[in-house]
Short mmCIF file of C-alpha atoms in Angstrom, two decimals:
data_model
loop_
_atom_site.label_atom_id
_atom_site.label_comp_id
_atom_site.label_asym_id
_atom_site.label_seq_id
_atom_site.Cartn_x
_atom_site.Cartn_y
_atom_site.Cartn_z
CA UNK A 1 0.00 0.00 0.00
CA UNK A 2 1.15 3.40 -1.10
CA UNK A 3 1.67 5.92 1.90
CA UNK A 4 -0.38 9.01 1.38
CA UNK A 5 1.48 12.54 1.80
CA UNK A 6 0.13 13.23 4.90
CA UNK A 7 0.89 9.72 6.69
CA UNK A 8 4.54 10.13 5.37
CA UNK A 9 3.98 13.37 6.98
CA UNK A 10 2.94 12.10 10.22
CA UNK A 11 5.55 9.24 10.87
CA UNK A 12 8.23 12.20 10.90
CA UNK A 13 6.96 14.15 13.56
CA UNK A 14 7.10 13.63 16.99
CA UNK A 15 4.28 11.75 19.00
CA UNK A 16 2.78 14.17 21.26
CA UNK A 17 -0.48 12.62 22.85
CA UNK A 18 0.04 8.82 23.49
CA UNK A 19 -2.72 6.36 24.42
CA UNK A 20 -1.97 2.66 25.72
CA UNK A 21 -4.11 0.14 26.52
CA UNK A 22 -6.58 2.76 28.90
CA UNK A 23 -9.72 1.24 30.28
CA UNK A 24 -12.63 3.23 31.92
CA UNK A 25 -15.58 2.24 33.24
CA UNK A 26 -19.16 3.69 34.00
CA UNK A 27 -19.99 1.63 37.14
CA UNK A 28 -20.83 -1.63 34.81
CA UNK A 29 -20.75 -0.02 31.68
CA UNK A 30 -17.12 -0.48 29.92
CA UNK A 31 -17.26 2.89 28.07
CA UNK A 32 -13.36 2.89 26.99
CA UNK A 33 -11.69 -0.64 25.98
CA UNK A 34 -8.12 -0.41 25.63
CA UNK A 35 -7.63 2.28 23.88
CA UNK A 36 -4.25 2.80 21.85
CA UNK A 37 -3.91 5.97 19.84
CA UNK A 38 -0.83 8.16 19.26
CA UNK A 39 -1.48 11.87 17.95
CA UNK A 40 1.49 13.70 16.47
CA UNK A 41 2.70 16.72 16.69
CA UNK A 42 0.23 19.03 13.86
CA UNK A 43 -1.60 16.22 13.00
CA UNK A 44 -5.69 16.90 13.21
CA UNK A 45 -6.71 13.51 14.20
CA UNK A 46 -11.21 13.25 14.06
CA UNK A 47 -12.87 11.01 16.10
CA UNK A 48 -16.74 9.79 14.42
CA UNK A 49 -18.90 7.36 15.74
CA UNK A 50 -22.25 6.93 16.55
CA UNK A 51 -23.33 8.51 19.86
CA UNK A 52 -22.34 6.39 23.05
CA UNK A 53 -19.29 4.98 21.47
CA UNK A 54 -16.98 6.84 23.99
CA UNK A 55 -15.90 9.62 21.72
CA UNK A 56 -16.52 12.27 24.23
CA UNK A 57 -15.29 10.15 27.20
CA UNK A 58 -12.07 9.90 24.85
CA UNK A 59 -11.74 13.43 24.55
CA UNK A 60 -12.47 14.74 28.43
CA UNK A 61 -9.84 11.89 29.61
CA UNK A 62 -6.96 13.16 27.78
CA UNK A 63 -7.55 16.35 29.79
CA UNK A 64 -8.52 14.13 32.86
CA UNK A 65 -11.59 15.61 33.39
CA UNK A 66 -12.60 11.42 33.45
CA UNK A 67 -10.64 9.49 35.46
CA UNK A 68 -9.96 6.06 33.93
CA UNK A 69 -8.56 2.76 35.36
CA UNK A 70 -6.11 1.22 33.74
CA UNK A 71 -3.45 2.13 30.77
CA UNK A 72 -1.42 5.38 30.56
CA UNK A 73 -1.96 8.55 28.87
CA UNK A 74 1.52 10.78 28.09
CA UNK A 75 1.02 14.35 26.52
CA UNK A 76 4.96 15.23 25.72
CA UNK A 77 6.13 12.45 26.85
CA UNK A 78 4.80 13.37 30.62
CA UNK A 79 2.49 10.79 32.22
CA UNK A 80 -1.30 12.68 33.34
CA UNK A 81 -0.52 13.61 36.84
CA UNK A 82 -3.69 12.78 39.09
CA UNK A 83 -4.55 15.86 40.86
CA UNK A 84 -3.07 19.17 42.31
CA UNK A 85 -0.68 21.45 40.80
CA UNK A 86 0.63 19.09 38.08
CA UNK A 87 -2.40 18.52 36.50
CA UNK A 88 -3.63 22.54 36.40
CA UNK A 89 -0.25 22.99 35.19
CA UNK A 90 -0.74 20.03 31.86
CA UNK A 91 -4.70 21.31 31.98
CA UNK A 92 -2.91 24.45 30.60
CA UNK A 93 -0.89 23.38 27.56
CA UNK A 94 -4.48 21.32 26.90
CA UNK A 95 -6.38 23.72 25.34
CA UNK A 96 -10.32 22.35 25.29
CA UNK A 97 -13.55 23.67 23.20
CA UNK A 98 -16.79 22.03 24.50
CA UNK A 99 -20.16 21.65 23.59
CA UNK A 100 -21.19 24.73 25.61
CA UNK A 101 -19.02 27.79 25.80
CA UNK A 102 -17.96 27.81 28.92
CA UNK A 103 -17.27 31.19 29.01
CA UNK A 104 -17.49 33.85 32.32
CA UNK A 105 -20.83 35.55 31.95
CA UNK A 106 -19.99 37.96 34.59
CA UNK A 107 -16.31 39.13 32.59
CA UNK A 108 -16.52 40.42 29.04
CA UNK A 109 -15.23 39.05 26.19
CA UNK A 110 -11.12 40.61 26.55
CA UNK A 111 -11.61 39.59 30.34
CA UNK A 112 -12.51 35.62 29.54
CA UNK A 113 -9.53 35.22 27.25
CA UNK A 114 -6.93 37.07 29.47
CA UNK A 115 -7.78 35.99 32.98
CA UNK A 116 -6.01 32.81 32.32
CA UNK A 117 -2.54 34.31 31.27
CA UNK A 118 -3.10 36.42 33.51
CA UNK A 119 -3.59 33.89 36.51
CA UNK A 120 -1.90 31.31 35.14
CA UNK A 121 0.58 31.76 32.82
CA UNK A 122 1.79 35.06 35.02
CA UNK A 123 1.65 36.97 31.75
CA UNK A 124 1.63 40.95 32.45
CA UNK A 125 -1.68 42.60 31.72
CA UNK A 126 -1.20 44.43 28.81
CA UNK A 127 0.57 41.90 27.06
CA UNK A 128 -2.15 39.35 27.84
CA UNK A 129 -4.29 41.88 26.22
CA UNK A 130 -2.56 43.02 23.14
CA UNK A 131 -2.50 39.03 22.81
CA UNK A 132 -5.70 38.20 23.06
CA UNK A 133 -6.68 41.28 20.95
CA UNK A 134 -4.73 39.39 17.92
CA UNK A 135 -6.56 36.63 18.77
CA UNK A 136 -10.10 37.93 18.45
CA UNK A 137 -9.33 39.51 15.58
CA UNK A 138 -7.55 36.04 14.61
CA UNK A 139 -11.30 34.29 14.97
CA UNK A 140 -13.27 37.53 13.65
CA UNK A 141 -14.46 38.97 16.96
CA UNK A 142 -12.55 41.59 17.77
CA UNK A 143 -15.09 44.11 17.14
CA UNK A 144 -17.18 42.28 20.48
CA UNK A 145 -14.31 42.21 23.14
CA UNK A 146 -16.04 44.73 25.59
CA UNK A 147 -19.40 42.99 25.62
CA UNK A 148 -20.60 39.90 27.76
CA UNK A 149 -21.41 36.30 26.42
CA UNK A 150 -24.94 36.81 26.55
CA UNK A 151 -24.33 39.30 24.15
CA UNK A 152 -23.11 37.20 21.08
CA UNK A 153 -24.31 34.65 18.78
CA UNK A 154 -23.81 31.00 19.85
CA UNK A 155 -21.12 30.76 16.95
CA UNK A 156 -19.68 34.20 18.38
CA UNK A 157 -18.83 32.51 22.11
CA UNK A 158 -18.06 29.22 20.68
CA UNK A 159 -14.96 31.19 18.23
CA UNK A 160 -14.10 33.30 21.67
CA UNK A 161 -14.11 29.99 23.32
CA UNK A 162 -11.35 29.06 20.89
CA UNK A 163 -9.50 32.58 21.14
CA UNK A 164 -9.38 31.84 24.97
CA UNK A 165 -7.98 28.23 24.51
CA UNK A 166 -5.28 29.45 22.55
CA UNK A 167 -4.53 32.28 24.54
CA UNK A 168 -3.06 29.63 26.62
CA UNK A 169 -0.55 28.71 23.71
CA UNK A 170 -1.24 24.82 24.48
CA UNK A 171 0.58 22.33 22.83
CA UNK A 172 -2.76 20.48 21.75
CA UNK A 173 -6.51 21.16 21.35
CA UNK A 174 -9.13 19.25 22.26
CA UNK A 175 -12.76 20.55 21.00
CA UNK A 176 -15.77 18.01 21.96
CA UNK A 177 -18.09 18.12 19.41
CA UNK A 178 -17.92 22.34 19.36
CA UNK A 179 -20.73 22.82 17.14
CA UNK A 180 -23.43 20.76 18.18
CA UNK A 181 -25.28 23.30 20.36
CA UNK A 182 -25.32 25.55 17.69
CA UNK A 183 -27.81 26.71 14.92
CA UNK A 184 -27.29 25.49 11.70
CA UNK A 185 -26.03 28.70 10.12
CA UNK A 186 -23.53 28.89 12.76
CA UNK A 187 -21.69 25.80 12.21
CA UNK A 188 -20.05 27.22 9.24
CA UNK A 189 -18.52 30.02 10.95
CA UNK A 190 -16.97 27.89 14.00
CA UNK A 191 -15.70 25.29 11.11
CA UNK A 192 -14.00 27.90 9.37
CA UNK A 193 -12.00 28.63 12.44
CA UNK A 194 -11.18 25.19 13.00
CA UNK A 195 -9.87 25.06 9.45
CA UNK A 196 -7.98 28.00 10.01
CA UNK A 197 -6.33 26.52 13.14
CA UNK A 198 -5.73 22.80 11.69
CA UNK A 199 -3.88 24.47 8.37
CA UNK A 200 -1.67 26.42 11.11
CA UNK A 201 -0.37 23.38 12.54
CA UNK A 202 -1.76 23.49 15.87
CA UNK A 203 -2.17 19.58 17.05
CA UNK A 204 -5.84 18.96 17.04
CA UNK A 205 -8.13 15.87 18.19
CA UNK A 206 -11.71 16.77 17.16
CA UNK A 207 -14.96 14.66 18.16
CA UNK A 208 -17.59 15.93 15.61
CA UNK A 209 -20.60 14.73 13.76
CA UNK A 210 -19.81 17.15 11.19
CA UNK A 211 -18.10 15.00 8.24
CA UNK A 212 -17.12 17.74 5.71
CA UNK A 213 -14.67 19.00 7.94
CA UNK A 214 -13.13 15.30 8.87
CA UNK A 215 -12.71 15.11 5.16
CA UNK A 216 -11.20 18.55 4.93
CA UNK A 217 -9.51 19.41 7.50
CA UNK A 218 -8.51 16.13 9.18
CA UNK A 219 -5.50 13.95 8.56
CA UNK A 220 -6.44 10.98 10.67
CA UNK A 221 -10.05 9.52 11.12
CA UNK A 222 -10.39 7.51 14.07
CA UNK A 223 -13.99 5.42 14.28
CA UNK A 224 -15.46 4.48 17.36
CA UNK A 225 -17.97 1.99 18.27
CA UNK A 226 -19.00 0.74 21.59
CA UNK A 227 -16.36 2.37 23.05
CA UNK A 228 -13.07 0.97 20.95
CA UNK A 229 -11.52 2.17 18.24
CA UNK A 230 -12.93 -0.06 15.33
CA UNK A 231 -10.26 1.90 12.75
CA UNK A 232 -8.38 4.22 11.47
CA UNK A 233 -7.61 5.77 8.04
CA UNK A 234 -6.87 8.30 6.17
CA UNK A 235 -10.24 11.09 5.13
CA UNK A 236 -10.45 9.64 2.01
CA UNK A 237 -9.51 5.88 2.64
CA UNK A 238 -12.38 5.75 5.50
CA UNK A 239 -14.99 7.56 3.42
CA UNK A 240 -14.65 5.62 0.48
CA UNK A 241 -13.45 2.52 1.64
CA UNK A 242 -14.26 1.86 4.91
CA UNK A 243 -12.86 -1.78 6.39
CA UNK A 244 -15.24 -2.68 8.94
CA UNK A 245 -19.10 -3.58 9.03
CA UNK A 246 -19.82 -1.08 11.57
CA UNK A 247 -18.23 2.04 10.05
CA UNK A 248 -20.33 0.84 6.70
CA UNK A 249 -23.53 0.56 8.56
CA UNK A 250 -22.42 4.06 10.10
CA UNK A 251 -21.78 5.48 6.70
CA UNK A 252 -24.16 4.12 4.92
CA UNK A 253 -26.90 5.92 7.81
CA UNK A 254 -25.41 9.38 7.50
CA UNK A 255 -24.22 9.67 4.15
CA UNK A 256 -27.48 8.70 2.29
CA UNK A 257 -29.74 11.87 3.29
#
């Protein structure tokens, strides 16, 4: 088999999130079975699956917002510390865009994507700022940064939301499903910034439903089922020649209307 550009790509760079053999459990429900994944350094890997395959679990435990039993988990080659000062201090080169926003409603716009270079990074005010200034304008909101979250569209907080992850300068972003609480002619407009970001070279792993961007923007699809990775593939391999029954039963569900 012929390596595409990108997977030639890939096998250069450095691994940057690593995965092996992690377990987590739901009480009874096994809702993460031995998971092994390695993300590289730039590489935009998209998890699909259908909904209760464990993509979201996936995502909040690389951040360790789940706890999970067994296996390890390295970002950088460090292992996730538990708790404490360690783990705010890898929580901050993890940059994470959720499902809902997030965001301070009691701090403007500037204030929610400074307060955490400010607090945390130690970064001096008006650097923090000027920074997050260029990062507003970066995701087209610039014009907004003295009003409050209630004040913008759902596609407005959602591209703040961004602005204030990368405010943080993490070494990877995690964004759980970050347009499906939005209207439909919203989606576009948080997509776009996504694209943006991927074609940068920021290290991405995206769960989405939204399979025009996997095939755009992503180098590495990962499907999920019943919470294992079923495969893996290229875009273009996985949506036109998907190995396994279950991403052809997926595929052949979403793709047809």
């Amino acid at each position: 088999m012929t390596e595409t550009p990108s997977a030639a790509r890939t096998e250069a760079r450095r691994p940057l999130v690593v995965l092996e053999n992690v377990n987590k459990h739901f009480g009874e429900l096994h809702v993460l079975k031995d998971i092994n994944l390695t993300v590289h350094e730039g590489e935009v890997v998209v998890v699909i699956g259908p909904s209760g395959s464990g993509k979201s679990t996936l995502c909040r435990t690389i951040n360790r917002l789940e706890s999970f039993e067994s296996g390890s988990i390295t970002i950088d080659g460090q292992e996730l510390p538990e708790e404490g000062k360690a783990l705010a201090k890898h929580r901050a080169d993890v940059g994470m865009v959720f499902q809902s926003f997030n965001l301070f409603s009691h701090k403007t716009i500037l204030e929610n994507v400074t307060m955490g270079p400010i607090k945390v990074r130690k970064a001096k005010p008006a650097a923090a700022k000027d920074k997050a200034m260029e990062l507003l304008k970066r995701v087209g909101v610039d014009h907004q940064a003295e009003k409050y979250p209630a004040q913008l569209s759902g596609g407005q907080q959602q591209r703040v939301a961004i602005a204030r992850s990368l405010a943080m300068e993490p070494k990877v972003m995690l964004f759980d499903e970050p347009t499906s609480a939005l209207d439909p002619e919203m989606i576009n407009e948080v997509l776009d910034v996504m694209t943006n970001l991927a074609k940068s070279g920021m290290t991405m792993v995206v769960v989405t439903h939204e399979m025009g961007f996997a095939r755009k923007a992503g180098d590495r699809v990962v499907f999920m089922a019943d919470g294992a990775i079923v495969e893996e593939n290229t875009p273009h391999e996985f949506f036109t020649n998907p190995r396994s029954d279950r991403a052809k039963d997926f595929l052949g569900k979403i793709l047809t209307h």
